[in-house]
Tab-separated table of C-alpha atoms and ligand atoms in Angstrom:
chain	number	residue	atom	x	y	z
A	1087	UNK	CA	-19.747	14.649	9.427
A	1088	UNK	CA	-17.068	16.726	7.498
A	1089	UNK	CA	-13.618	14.749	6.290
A	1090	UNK	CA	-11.224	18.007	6.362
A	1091	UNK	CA	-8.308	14.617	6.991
A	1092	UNK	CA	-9.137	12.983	3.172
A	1093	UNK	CA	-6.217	10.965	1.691
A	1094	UNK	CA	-5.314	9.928	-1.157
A	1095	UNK	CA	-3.766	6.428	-0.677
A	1096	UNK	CA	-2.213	4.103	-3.564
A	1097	UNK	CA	-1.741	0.728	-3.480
A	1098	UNK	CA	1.334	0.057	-5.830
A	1099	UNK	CA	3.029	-3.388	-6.632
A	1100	UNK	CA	3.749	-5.883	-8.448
A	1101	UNK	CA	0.175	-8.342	-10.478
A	1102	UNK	CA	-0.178	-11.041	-8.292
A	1103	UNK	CA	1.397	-9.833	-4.822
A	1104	UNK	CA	-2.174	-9.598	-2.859
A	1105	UNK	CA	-2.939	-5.372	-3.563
A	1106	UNK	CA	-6.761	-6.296	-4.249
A	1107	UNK	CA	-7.118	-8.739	-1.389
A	1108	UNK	CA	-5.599	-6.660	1.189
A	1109	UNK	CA	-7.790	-3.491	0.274
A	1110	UNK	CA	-11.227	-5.627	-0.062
A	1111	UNK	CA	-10.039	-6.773	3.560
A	1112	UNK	CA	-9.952	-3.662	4.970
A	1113	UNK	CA	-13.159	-2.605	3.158
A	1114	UNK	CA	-15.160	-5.617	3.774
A	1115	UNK	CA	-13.230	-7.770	6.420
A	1116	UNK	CA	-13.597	-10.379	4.035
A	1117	UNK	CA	-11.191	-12.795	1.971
A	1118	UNK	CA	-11.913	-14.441	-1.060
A	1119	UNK	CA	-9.308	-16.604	-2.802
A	1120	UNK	CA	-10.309	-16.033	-6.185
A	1121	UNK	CA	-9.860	-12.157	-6.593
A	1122	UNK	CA	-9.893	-11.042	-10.343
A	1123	UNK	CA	-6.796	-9.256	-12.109
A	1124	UNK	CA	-7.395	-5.437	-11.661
A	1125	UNK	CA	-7.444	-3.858	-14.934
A	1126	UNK	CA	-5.928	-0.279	-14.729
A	1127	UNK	CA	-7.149	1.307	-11.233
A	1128	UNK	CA	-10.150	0.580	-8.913
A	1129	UNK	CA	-10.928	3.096	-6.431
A	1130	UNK	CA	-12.476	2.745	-2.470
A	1131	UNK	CA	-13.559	5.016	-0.251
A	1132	UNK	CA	-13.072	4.183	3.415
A	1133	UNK	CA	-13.829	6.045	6.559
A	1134	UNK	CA	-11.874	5.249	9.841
A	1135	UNK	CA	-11.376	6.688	13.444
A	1136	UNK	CA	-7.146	7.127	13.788
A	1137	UNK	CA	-6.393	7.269	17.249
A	1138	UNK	CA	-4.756	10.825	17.672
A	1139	UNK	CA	-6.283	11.818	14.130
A	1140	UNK	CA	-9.659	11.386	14.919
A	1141	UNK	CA	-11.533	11.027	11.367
A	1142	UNK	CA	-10.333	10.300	8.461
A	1143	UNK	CA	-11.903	9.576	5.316
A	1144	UNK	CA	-8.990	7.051	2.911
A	1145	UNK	CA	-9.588	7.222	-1.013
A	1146	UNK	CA	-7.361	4.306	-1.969
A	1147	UNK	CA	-6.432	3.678	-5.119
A	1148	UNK	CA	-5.827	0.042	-5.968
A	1149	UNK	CA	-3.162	-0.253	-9.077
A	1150	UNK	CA	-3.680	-2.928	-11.848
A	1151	UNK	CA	0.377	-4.098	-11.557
A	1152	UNK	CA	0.429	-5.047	-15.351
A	1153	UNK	CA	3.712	-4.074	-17.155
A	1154	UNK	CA	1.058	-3.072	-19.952
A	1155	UNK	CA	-0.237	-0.115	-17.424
A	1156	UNK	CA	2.869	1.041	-16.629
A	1157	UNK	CA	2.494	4.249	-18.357
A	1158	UNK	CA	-0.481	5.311	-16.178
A	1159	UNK	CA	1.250	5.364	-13.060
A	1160	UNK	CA	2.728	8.909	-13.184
A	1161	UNK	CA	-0.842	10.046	-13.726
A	1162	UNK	CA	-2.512	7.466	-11.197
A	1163	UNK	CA	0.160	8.981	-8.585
A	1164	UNK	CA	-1.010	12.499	-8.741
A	1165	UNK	CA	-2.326	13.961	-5.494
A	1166	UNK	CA	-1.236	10.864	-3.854
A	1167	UNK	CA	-1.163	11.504	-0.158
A	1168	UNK	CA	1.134	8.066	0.435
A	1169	UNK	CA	1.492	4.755	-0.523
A	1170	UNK	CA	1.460	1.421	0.362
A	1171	UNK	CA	4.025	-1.105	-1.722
A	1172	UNK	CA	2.984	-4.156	-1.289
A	1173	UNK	CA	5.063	-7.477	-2.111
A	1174	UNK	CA	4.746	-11.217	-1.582
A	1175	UNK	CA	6.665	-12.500	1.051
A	1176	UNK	CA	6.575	-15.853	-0.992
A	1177	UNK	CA	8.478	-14.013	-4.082
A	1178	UNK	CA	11.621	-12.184	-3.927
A	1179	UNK	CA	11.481	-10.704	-7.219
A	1180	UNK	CA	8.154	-8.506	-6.563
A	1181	UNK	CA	10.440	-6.702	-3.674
A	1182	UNK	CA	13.436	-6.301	-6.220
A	1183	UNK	CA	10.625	-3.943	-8.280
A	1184	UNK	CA	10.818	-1.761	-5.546
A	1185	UNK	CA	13.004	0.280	-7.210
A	1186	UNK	CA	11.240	0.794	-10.300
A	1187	UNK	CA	8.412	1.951	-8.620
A	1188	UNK	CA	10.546	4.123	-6.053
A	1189	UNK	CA	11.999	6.177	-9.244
A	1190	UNK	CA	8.148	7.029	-10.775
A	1191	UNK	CA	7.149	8.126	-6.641
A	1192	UNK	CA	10.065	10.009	-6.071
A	1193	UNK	CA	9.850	11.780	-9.098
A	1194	UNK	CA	6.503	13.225	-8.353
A	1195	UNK	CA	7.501	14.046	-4.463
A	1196	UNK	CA	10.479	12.642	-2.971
A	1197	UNK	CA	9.037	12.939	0.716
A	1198	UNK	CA	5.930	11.194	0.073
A	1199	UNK	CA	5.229	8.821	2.348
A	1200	UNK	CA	5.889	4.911	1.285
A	1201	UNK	CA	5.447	2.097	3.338
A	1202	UNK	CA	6.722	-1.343	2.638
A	1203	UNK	CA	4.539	-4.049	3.159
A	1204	UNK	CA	5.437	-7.821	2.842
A	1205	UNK	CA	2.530	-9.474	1.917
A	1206	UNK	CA	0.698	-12.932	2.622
A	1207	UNK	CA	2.530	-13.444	5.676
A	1208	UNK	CA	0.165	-16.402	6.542
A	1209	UNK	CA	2.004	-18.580	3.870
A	1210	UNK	CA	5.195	-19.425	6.577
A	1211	UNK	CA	6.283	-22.318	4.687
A	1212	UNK	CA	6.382	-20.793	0.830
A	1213	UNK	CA	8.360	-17.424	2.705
A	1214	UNK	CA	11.122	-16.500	0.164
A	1215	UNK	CA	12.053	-13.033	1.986
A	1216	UNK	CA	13.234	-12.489	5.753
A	1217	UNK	CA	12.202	-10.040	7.884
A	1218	UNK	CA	15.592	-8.420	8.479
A	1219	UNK	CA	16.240	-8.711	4.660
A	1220	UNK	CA	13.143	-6.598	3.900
A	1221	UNK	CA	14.077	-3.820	6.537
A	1222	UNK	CA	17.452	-2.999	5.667
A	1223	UNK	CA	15.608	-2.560	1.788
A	1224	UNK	CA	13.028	-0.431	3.359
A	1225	UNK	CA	15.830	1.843	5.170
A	1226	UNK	CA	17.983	1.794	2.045
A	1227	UNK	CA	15.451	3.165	-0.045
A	1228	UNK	CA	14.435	5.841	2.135
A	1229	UNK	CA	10.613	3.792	3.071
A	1230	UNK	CA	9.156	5.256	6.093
A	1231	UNK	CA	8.178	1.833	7.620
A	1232	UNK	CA	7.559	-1.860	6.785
A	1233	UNK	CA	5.204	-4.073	8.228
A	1234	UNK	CA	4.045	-7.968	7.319
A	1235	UNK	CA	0.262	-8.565	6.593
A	1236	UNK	CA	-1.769	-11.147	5.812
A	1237	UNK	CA	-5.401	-10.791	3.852
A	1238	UNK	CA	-5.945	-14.052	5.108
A	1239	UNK	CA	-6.037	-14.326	8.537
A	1240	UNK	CA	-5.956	-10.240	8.943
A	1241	UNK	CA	-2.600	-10.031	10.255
A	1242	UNK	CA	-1.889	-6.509	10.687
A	1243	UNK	CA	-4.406	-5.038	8.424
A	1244	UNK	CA	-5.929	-2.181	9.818
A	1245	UNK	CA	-3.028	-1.307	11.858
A	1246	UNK	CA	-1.070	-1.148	8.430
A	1247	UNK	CA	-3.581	1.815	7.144
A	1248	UNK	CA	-3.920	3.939	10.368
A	1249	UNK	CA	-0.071	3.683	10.690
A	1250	UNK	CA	0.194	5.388	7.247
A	1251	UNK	CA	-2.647	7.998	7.715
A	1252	UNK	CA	-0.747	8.867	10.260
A	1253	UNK	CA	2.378	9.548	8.123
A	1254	UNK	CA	0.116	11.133	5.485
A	1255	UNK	CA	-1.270	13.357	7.949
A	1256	UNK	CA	2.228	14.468	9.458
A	1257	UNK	CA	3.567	14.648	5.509
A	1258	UNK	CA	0.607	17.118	5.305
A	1259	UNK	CA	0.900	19.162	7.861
A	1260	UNK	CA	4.618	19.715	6.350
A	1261	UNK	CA	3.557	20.718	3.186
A	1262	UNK	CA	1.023	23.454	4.131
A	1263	UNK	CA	3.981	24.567	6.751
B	2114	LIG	P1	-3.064	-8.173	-6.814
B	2114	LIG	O1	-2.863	-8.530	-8.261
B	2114	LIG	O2	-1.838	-7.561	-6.236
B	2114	LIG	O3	-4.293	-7.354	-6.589
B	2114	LIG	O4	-3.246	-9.573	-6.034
B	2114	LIG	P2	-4.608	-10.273	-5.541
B	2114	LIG	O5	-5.160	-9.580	-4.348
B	2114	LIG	O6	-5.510	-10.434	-6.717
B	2114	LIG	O7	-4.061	-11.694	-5.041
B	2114	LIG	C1	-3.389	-12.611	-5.904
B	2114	LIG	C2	-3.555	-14.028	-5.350
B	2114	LIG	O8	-2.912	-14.129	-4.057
B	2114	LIG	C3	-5.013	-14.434	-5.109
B	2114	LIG	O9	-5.148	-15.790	-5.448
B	2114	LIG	C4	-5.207	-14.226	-3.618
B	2114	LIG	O10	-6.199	-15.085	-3.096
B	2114	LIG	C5	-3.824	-14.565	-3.055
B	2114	LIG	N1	-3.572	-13.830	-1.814
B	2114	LIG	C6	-3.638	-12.490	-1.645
B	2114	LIG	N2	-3.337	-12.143	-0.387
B	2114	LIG	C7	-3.100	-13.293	0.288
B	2114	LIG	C8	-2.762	-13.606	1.648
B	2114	LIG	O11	-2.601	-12.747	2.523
B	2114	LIG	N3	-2.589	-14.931	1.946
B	2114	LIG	C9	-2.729	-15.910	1.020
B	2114	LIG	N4	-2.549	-17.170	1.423
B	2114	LIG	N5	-3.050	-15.659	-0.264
B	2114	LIG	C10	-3.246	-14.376	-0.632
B	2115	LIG	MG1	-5.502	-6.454	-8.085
């Protein structure tokens, strides 16, 4: 089977916010509750059938969020296709990093493709961040979508990464004109 639709898809965020969880989700279906810090990158290969897209074959790129590897992001972004920021829904100070992040993405193409997603959605009572609040920061900062997910109970998983191979795809197609 050839993969002419391969992306290159990063996971970016804050330590902590559920980047490692989410991914082994969508790899393995499963969630564990005892996920180990990512130190510097860890890299997946998954294949998926995108309605409309047919296949596609997802390199994702899952981003220790240490402050101490910082300085390989502008590397770790190169020949990104899009990304996925994630935050905690429970913490409102992993969405103010947005920003931070935003300046390092933009820099390297300033139509990539970013989706904000609020993570562990499943935690309703420790929510620190409202939906509405989130969405006027996605449309402020120029995000191309923003969805809520949960590792835990799979809330929105998979429709989170076809929704963004679709934008990677259509980002793409732009590029090569
Ligand atoms: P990362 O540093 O961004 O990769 O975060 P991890 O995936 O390692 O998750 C950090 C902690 O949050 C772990 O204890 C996870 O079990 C927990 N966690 C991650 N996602 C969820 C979720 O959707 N729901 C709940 N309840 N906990 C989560
Ligand atoms: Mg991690």
């Amino acid at each position: 089977m050839s993969y002419e639709k391969t992306f290159k898809l990063v996971i970016a965020g804050d330590g902590g916010v559920g980047k490692t969880s989410l991914t082994n989700k969508f790899i393995t279906g499963v969630f564990t509750d005892s996920t180990k810090i990512t130190i510097g990158v860890e890299f997946f290969v998954k294949d998926i059938k995108v309605e409309t897209l047919g296949n596609v074959r997802l390199q994702i790129w899952d981003f220790g969020g240490e402050e101490r590897f910082r300085f390989l992001l502008p590397t770790y972004v190169k020949g990104a296709n899009g990304v996925l920021f994630l935050f905690s829904l429970t913490d409102m100070v992993t969405l103010a990093h947005l920003d931070d992040w935003m300046s390092i993405l933009k820099a390297y193409d300033p139509h990539l493709p970013i989706m904000l997603v609020g993570a562990k959605s499943d935690l309703k009572h420790l929510r620190k961040v409202q939906t509405h609040e989130a969405i006027d920061i996605a449309k402020s900062r120029g995000c191309k979508g923003y969805v809520e997910v949960s590792a835990k109970t799979g809330e929105n998983v998979h429709s989170t990464f076809e929704t963004i191979s679709k934008l990677m795809w259509k980002h793409l197609q732009k590029q090569q004109g």
